mmCIF file of C-alpha atoms and ligand atoms in Angstrom:
data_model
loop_
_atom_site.group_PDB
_atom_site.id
_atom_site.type_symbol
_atom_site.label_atom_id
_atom_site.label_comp_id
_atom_site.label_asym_id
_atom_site.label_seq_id
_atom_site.Cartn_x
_atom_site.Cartn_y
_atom_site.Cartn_z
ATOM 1 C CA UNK A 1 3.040 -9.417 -14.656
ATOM 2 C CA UNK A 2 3.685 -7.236 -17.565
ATOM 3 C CA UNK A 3 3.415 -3.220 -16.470
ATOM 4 C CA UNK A 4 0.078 -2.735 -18.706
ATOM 5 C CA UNK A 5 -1.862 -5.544 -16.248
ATOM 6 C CA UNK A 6 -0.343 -4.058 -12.886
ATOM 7 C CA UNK A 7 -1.392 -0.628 -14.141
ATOM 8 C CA UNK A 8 -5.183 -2.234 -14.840
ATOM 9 C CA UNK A 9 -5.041 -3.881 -11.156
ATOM 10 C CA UNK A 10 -3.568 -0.852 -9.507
ATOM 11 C CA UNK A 11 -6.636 1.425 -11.060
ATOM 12 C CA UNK A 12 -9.279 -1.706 -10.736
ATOM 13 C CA UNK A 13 -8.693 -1.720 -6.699
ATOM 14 C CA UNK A 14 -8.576 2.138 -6.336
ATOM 15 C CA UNK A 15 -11.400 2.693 -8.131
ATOM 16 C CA UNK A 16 -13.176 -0.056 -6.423
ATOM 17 C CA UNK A 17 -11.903 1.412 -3.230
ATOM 18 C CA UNK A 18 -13.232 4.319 -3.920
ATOM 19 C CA UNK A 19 -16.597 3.372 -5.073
ATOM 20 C CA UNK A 20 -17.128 1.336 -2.035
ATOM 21 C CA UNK A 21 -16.339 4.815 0.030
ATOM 22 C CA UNK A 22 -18.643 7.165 -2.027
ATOM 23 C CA UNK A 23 -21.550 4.237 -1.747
ATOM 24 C CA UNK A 24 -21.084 4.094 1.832
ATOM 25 C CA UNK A 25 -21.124 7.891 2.020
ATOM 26 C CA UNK A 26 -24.347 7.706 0.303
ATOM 27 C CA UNK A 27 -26.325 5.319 2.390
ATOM 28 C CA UNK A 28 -24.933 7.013 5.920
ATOM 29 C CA UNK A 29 -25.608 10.715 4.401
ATOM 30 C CA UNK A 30 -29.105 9.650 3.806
ATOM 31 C CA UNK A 31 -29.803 7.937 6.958
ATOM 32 C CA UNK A 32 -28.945 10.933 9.146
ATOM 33 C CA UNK A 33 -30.630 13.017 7.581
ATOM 34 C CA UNK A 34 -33.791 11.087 7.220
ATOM 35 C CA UNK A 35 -34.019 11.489 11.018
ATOM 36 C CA UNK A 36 -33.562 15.180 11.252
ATOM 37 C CA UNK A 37 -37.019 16.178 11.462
ATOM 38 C CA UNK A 38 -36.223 19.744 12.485
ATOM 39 C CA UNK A 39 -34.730 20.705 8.839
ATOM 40 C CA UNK A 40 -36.316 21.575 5.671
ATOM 41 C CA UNK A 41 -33.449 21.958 3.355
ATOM 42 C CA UNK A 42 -32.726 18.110 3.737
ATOM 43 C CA UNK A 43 -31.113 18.251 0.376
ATOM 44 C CA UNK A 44 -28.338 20.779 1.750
ATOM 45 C CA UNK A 45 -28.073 18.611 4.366
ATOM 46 C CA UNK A 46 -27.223 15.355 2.515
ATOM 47 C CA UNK A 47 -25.095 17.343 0.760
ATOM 48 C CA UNK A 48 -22.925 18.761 3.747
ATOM 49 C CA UNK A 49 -23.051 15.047 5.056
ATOM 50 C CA UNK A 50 -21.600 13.600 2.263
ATOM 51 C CA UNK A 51 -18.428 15.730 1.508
ATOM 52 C CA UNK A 52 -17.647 15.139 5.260
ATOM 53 C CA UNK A 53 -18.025 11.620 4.758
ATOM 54 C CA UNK A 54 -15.714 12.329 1.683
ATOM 55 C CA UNK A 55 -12.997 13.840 3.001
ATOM 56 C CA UNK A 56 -10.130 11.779 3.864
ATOM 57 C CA UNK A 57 -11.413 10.110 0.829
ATOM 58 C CA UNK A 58 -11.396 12.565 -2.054
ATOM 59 C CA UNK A 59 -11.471 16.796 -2.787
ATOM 60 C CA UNK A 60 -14.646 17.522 -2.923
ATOM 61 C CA UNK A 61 -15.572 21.410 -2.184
ATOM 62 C CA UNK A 62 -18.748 21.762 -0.810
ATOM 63 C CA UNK A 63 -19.571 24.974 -2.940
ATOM 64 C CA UNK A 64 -18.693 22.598 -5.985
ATOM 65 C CA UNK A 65 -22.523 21.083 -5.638
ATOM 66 C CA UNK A 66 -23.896 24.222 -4.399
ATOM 67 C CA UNK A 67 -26.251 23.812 -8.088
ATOM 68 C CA UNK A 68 -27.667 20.876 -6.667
ATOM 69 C CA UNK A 69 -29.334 22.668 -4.017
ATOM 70 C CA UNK A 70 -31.323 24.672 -6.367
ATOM 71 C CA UNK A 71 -32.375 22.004 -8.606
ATOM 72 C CA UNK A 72 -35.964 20.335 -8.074
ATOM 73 C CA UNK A 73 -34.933 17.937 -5.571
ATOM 74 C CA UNK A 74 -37.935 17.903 -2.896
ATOM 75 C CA UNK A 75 -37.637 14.348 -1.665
ATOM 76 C CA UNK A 76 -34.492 13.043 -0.499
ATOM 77 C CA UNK A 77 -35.476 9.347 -0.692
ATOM 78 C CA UNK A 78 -35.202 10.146 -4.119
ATOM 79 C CA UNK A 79 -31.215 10.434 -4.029
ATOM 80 C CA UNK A 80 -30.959 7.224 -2.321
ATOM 81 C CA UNK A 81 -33.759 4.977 -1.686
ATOM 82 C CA UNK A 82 -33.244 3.996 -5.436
ATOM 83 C CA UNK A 83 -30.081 1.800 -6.209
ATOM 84 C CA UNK A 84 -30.198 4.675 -8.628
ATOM 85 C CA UNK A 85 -27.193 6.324 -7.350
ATOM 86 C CA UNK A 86 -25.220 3.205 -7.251
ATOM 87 C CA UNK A 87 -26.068 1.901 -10.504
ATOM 88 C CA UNK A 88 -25.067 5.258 -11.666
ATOM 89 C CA UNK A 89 -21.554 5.069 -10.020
ATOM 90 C CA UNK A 90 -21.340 1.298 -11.680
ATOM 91 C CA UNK A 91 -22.026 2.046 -14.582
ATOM 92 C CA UNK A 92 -19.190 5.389 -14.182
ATOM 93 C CA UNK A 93 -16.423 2.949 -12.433
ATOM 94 C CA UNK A 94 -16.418 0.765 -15.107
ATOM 95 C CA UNK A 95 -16.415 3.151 -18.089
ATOM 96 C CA UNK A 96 -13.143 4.855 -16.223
ATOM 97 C CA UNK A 97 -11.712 1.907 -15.939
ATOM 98 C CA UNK A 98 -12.518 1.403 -20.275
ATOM 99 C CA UNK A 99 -10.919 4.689 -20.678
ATOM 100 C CA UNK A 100 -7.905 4.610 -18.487
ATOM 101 C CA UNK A 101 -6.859 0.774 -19.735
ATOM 102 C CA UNK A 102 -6.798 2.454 -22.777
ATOM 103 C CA UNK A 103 -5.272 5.370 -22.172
ATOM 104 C CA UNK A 104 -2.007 6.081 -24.176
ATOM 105 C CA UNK A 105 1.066 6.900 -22.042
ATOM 106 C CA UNK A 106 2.820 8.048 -24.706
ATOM 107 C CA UNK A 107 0.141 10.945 -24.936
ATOM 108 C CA UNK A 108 1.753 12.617 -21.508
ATOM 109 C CA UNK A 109 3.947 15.450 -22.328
ATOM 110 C CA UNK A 110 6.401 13.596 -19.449
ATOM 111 C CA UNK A 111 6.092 10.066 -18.752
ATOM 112 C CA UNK A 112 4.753 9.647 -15.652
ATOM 113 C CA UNK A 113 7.462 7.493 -14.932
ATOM 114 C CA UNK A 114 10.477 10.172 -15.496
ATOM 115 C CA UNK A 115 8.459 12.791 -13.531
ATOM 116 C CA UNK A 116 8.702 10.308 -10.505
ATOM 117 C CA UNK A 117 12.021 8.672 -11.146
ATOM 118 C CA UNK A 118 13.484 12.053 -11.073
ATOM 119 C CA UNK A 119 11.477 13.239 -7.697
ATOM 120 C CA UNK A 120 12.867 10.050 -6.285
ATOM 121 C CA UNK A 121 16.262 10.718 -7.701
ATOM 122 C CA UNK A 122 19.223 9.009 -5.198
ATOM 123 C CA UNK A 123 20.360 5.580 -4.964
ATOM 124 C CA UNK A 124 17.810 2.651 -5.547
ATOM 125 C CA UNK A 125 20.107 -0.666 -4.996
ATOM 126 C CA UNK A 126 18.033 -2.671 -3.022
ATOM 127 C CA UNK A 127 19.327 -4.939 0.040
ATOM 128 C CA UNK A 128 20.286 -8.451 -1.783
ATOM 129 C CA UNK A 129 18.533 -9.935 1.472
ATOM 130 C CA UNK A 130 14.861 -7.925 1.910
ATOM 131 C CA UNK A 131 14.571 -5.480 -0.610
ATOM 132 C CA UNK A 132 15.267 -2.389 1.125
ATOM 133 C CA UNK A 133 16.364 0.682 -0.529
ATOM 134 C CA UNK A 134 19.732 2.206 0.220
ATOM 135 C CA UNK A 135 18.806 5.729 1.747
ATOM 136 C CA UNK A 136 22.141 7.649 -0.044
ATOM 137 C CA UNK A 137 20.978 10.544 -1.836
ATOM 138 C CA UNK A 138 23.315 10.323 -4.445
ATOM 139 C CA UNK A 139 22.926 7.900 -7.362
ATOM 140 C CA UNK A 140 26.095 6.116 -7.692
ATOM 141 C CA UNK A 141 27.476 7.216 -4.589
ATOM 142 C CA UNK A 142 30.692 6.065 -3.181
ATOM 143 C CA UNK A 143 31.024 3.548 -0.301
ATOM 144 C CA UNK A 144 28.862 0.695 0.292
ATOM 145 C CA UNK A 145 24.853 0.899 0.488
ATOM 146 C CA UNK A 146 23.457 1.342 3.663
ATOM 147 C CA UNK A 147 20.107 1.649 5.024
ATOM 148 C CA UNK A 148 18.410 2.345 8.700
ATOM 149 C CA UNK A 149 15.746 -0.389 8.673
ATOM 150 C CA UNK A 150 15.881 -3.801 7.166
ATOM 151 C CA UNK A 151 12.780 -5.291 6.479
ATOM 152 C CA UNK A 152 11.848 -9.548 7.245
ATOM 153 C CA UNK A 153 13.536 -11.276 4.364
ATOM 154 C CA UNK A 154 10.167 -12.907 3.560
ATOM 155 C CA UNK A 155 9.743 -9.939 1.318
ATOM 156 C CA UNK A 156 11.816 -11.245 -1.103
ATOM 157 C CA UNK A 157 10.437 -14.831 -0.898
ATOM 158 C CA UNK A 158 13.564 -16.226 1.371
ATOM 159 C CA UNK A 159 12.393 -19.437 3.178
ATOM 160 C CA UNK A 160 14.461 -21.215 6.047
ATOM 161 C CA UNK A 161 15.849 -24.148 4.321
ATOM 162 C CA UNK A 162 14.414 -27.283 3.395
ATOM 163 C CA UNK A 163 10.651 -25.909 4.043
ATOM 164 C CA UNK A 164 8.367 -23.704 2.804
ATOM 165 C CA UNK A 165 8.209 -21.536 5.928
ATOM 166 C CA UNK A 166 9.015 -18.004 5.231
ATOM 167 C CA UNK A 167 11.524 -15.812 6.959
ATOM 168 C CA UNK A 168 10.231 -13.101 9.204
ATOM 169 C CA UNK A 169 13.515 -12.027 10.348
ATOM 170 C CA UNK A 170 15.399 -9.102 8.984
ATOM 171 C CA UNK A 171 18.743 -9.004 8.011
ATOM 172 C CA UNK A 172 20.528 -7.317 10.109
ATOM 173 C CA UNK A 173 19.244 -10.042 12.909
ATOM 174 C CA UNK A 174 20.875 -12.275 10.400
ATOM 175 C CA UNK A 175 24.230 -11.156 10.224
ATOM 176 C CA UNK A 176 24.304 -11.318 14.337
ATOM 177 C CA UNK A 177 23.285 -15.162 13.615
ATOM 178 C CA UNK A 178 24.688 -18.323 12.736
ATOM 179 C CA UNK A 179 22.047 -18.842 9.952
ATOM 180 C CA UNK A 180 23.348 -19.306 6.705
ATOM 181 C CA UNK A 181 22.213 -18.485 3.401
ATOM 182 C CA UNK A 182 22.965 -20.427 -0.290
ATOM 183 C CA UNK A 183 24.606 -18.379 -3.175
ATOM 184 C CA UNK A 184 23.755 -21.306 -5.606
ATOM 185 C CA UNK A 185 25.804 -24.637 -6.469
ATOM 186 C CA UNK A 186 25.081 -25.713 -2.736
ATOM 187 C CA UNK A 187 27.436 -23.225 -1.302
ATOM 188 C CA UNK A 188 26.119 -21.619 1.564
ATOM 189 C CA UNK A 189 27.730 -18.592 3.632
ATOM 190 C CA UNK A 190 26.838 -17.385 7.063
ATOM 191 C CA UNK A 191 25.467 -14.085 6.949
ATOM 192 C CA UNK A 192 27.941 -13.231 10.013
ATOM 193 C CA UNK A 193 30.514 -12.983 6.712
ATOM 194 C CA UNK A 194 28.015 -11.655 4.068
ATOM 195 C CA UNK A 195 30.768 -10.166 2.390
ATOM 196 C CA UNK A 196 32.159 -13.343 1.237
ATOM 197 C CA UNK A 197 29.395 -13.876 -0.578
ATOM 198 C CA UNK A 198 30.966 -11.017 -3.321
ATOM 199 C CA UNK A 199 28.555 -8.690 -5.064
ATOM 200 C CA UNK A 200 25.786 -7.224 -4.678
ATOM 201 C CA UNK A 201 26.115 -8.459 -1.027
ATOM 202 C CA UNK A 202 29.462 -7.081 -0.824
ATOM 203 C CA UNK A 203 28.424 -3.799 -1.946
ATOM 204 C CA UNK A 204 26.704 -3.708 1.196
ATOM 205 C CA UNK A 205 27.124 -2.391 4.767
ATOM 206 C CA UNK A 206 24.934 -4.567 7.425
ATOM 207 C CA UNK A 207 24.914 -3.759 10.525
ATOM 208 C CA UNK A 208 24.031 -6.020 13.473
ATOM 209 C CA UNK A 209 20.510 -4.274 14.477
ATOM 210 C CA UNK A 210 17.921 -5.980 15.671
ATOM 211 C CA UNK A 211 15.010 -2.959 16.161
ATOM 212 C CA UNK A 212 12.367 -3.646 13.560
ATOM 213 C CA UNK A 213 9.944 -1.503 12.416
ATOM 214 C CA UNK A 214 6.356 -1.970 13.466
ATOM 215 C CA UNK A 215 5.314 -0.920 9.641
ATOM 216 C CA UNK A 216 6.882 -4.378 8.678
ATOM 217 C CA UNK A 217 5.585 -5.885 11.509
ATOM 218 C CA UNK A 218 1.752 -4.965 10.472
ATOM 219 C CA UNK A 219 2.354 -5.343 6.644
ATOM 220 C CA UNK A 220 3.807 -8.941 7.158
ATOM 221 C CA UNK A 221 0.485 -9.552 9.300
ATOM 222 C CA UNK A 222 -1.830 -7.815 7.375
ATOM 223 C CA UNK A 223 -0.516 -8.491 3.838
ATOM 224 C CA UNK A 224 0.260 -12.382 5.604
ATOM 225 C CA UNK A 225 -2.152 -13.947 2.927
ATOM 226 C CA UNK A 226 -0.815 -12.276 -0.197
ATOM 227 C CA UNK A 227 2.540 -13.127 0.769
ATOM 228 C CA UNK A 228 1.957 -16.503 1.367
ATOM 229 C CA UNK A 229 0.241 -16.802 -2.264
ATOM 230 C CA UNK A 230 3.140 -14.540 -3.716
ATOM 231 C CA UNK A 231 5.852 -16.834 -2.825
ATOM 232 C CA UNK A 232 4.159 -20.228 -2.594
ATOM 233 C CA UNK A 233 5.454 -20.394 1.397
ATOM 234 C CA UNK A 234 3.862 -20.112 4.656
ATOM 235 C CA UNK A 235 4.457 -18.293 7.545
ATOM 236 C CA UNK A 236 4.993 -21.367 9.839
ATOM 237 C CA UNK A 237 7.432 -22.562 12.399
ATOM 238 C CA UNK A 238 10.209 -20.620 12.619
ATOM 239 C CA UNK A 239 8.545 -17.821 10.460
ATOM 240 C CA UNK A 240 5.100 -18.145 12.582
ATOM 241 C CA UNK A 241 3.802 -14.336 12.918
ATOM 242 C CA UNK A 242 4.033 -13.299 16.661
ATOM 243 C CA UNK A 243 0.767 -12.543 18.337
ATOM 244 C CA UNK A 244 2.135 -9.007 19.011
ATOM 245 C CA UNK A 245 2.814 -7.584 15.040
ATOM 246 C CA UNK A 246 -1.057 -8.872 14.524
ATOM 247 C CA UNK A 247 -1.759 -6.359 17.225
ATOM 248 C CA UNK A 248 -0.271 -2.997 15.568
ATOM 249 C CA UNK A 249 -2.609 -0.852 13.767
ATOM 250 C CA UNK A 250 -2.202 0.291 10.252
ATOM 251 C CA UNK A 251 -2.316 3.877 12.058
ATOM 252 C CA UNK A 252 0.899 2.554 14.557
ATOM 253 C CA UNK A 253 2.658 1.422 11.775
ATOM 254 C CA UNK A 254 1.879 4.826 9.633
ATOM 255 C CA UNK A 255 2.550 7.575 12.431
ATOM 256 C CA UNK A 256 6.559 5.623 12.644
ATOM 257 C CA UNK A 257 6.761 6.524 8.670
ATOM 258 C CA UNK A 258 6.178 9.938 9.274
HETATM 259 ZN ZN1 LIG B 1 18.200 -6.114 4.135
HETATM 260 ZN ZN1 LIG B 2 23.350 3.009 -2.309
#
């Protein structure tokens, strides 16, 4: 994909991520407060109820709708019971969407791009086997790469020979192995000697670990699908998901990040 259509699906599924959460807000805003009997100012009421539905989602002050409250608005079916609100938002998403396909990167002061390649600023040589970053700090450092936690080679598309079952191992299993892997014209090298292999994978210092982290372990499971379509493979046989990494939670695997 060229970076102009990965731009249009990254915004497409945020801002249909989003408009899924501020239509959901809607409907559960109204419906509490269509029971609350007890209240007159049902309008205030939607309207605290809806920025706390909002809030993990987006930054939306309270006291920015406090004009809302004085408009006109006597009966609160009238927010909801009409589509109205959700054709409105439609209509919005996909205008947004107009704009920011079109939107000219060359208009930023700083290319968006710079700003984060320079916040990010270190080394970025990525494992030859899973695609993990080398944690240095310095760009161009001396010494070999290294990194903490190797991810299941399936991230780069590696399948166990001869099948199209993908590799859910990580590398630094590997190199504790006596699995092999091909360099091209049929050679193949165990990982145990990696090194032989010459660069990149000689630029790189692998050491025999076997912890994984459960964030791979729950974004191999939950992301099993995409994969699978990604790298025309299948997680089968000897890269069969284990019960267990289906059972981590997207929180689990967040709180190790942190
Ligand atoms: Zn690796
Ligand atoms: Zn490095």
């Amino acid at each position: 994909l060229d970076g102009s259509r990965r731009l249009k699906m990254f915004l497409d599924s945020s801002l249909n991520l989003l408009y899924q959460n501020i239509l959901s807000a809607v409907s559960l805003s109204t419906r509490i407060v269509k029971d609350r009997k007890d209240r007159e100012d049902k309008v205030s009421l939607w309207l605290d109820e809806f920025c706390r539905q909002l809030t993990e989602v987006i930054n939306l002050p309270r006291s920015d709708l406090k004009g809302i409250e004085h408009q006109e608005v006597t009966d609160i079916e009238f927010l909801s019971s009409s589509s109205a609100i959700g054709e409105a938002l439609a209509a919005l998403k996909d205008r947004l969407m107009e704009e920011l396909v079109d939107a000219d990167l060359s208009s930023f002061p700083r290319q968006p791009q710079t700003i984060l390649a320079e916040h990010f600023s270190g080394c970025w040589a990525q494992c030859p086997f899973c695609g993990a970053v080398c944690t240095n700090t310095m760009w161009n450092h001396d010494g070999d790469h290294q990194v903490v936690f190797h991810r299941p080679r399936a991230l780069t598309g590696r399948k166990w020979h001869g099948t199209d079952h993908l590799a859910i191992d990580i590398c630094s299993s590997a190199v504790a192995s006596d699995v092999s892997f091909g360099v091209g014209d049929g050679e193949w090298i165990p990982y145990k000697r990696y090194r032989n292999a010459g660069p990149p994978y000689s630029n790189w210092n692998i050491l025999p670990d076997s912890s994984m982290q459960a964030y791979w372990k729950w974004f191999v499971s939950h992301f099993r699908t995409q994969l699978e379509a990604l790298y025309n493979g299948k997680f089968q046989g000897k890269g069969e998901i284990p019960e267990a990494w289906q059972r981590i939670t997207k929180q689990e695997a967040l709180s190790e990040l942190d």
